[in-house]
PDB file of C-alpha atoms in Angstrom:
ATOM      1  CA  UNK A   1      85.495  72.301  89.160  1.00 65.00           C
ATOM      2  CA  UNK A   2      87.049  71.574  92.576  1.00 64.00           C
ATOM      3  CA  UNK A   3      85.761  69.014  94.741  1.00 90.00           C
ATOM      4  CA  UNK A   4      85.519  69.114  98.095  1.00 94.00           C
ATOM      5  CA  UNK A   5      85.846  66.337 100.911  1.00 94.00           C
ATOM      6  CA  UNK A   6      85.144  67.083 104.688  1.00 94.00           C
ATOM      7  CA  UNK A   7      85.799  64.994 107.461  1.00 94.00           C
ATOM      8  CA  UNK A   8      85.907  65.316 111.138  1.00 96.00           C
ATOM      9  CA  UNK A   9      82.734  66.077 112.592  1.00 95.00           C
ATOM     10  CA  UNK A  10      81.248  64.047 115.284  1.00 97.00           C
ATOM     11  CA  UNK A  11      79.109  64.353 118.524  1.00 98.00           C
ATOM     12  CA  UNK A  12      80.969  66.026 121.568  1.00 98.00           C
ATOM     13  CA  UNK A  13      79.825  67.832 125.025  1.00 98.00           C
ATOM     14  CA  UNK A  14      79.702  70.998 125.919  1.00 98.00           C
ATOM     15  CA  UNK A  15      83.259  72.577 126.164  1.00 98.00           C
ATOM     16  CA  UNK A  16      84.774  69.931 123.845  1.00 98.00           C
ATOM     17  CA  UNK A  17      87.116  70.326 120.747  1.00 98.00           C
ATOM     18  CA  UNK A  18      86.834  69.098 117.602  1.00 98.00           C
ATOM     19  CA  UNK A  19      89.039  69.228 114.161  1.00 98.00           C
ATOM     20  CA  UNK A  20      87.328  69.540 110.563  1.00 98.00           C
ATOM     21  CA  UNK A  21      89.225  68.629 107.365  1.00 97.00           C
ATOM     22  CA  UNK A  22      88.668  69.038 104.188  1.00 96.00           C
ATOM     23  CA  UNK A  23      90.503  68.428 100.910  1.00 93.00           C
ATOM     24  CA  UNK A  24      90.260  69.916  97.725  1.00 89.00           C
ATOM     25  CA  UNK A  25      91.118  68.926  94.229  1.00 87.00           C
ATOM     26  CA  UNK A  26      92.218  72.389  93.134  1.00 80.00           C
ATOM     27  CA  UNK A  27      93.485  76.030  93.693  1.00 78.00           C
ATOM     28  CA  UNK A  28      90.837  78.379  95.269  1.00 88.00           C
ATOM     29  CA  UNK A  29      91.963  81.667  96.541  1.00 92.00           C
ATOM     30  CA  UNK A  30      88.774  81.964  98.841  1.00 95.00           C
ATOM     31  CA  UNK A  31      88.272  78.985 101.207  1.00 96.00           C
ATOM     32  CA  UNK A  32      86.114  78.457 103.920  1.00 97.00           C
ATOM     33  CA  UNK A  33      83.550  76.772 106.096  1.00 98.00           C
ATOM     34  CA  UNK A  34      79.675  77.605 106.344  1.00 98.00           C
ATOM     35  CA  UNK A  35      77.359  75.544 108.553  1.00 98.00           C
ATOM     36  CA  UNK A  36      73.563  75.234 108.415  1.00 98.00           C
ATOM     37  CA  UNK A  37      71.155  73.807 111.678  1.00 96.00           C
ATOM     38  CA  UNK A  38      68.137  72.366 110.284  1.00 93.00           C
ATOM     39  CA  UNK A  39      65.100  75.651 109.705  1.00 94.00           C
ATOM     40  CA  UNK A  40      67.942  77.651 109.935  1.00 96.00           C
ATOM     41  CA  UNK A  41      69.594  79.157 107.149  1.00 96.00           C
ATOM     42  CA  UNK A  42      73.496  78.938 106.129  1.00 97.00           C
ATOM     43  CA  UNK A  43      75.804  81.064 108.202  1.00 97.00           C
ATOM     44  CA  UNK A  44      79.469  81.638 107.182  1.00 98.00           C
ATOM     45  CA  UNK A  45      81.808  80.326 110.195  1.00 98.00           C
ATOM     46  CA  UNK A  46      85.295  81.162 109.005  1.00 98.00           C
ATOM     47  CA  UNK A  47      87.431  82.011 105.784  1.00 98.00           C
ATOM     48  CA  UNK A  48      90.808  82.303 104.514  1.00 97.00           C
ATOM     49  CA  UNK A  49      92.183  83.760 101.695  1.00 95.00           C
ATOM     50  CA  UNK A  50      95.298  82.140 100.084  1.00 91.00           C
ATOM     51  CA  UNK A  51      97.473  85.246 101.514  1.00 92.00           C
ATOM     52  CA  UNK A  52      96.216  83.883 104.703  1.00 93.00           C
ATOM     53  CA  UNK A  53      93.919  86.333 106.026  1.00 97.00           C
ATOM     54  CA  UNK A  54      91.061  84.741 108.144  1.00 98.00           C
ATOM     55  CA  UNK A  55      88.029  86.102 108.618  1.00 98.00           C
ATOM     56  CA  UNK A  56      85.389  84.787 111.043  1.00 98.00           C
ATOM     57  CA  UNK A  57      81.609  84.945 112.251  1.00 97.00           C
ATOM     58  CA  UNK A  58      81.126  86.923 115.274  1.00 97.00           C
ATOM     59  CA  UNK A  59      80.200  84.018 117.449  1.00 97.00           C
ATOM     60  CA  UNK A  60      82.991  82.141 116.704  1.00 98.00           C
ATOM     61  CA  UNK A  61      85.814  84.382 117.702  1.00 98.00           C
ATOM     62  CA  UNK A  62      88.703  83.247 120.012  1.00 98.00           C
ATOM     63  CA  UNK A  63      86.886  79.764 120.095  1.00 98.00           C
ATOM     64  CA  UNK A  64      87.711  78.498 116.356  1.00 98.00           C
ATOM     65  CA  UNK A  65      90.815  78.355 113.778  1.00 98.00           C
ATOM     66  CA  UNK A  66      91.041  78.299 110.513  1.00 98.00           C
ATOM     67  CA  UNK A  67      93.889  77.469 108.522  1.00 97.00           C
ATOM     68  CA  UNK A  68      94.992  75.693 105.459  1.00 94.00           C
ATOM     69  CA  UNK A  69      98.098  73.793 104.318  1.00 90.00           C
ATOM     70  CA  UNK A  70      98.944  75.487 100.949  1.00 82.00           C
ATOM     71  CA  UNK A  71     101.157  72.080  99.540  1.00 84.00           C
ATOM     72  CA  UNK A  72      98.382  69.750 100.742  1.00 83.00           C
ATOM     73  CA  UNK A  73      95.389  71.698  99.723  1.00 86.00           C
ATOM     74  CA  UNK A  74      94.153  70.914 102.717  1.00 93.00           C
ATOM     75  CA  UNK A  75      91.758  72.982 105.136  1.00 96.00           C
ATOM     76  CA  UNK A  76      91.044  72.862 108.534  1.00 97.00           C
ATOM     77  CA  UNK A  77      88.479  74.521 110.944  1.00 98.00           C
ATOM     78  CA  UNK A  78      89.903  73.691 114.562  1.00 98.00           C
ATOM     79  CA  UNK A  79      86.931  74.250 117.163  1.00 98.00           C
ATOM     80  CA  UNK A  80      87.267  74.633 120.896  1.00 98.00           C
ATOM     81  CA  UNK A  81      84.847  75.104 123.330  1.00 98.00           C
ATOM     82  CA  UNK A  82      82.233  74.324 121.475  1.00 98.00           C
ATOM     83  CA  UNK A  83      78.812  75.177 122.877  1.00 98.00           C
ATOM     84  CA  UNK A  84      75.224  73.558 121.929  1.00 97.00           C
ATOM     85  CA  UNK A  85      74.442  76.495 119.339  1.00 97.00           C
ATOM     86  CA  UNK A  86      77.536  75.272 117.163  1.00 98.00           C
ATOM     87  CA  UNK A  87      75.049  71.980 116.388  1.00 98.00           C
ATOM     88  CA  UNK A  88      74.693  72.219 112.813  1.00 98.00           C
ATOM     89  CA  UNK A  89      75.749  70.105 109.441  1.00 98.00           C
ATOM     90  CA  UNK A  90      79.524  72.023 108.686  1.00 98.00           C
ATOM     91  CA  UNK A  91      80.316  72.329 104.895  1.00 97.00           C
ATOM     92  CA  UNK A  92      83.744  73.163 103.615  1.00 97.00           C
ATOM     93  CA  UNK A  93      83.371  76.209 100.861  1.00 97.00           C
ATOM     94  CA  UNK A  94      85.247  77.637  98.146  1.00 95.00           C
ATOM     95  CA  UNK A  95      84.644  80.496  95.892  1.00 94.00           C
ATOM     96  CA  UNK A  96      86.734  81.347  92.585  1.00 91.00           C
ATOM     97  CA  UNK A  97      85.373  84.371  91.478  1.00 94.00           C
ATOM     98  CA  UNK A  98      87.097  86.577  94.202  1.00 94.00           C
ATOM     99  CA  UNK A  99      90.945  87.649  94.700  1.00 94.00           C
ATOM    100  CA  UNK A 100      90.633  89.873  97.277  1.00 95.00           C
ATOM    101  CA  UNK A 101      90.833  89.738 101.180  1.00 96.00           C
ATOM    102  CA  UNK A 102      87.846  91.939 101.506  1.00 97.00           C
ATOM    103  CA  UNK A 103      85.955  90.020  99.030  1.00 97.00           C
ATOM    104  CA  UNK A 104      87.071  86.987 100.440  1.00 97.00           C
ATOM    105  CA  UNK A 105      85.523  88.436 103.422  1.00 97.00           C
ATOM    106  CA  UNK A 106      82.587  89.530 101.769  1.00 97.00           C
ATOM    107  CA  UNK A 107      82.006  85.647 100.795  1.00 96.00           C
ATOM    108  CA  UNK A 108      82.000  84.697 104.355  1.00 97.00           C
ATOM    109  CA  UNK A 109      79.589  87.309 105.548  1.00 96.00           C
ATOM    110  CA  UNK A 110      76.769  86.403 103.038  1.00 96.00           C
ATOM    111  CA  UNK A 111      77.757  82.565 103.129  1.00 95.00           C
ATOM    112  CA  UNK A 112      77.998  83.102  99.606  1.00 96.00           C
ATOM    113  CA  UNK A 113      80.326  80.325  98.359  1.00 96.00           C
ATOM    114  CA  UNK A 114      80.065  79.132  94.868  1.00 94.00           C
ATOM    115  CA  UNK A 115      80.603  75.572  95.744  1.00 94.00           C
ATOM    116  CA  UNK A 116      81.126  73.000  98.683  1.00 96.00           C
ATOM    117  CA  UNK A 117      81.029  69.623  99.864  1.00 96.00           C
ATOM    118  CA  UNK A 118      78.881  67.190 100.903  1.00 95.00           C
ATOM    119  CA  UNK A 119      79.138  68.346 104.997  1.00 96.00           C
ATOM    120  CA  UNK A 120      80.140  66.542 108.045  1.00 97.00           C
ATOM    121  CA  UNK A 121      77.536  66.793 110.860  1.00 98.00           C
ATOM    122  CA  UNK A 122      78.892  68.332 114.139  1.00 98.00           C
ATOM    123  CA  UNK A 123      76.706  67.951 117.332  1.00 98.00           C
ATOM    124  CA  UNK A 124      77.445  69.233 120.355  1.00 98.00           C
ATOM    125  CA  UNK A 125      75.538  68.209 123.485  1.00 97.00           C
ATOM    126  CA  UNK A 126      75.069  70.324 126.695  1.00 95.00           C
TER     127      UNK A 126
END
């Protein structure tokens, strides 16, 4: 089983930037990051396959960046103007049953992962 660890998350204004990590004890061709506000349910924020294709939630686009360092096994989720909406509890995702970029993708839109970490909270204040 891979294990997850995210770090990064923090309290920041509106219009502020802020880096997730997360590091994983294995090979996963679908990675990603899902977040989850409390009485809301999850919603997928951004994936990448290990071809690196990235995929990303609609409200997210041209603000956030995924990417992953293959020798490190590391993830990231880079964030930039952040707004008060992107308040939630961020956790970093992987799935193993899927090979594909469009299931990959699939994943993401269904925040569908088969595991993930613990979360880092992310608050952003307006």
């Amino acid at each position: 089983q891979v294990r997850l660890v995210e770090s990064g998350g923090g309290s920041v204004q509106a219009g502020g930037s802020l880096r997730l990590s997360c590091t994983a004890s294995g090979y996963t061709y679908c990675m990603g990051w899902f977040r989850q506000a409390p009485g809301k349910e999850r919603e997928g924020v951004a994936a990448i396959d290990k071809d690196g294709s990235t995929f990303y939630e609609d409200s997210v686009k041209g603000r956030f960046t995924i990417s992953q360092d293959n020798a490190e096994n590391t993830l990231y989720l880079q964030m930039n103007s952040l707004k008060p909406e992107d308040t939630a509890m961020y956790y970093c995702a992987e799935d193993r049953t899927v090979f594909t970029g469009e299931e990959c993708a699939h994943v993401l839109a269904l925040a569908d992962f088969g595991d993930w970490g613990q979360g880092t909270q992310v608050t952003v204040s307006s």
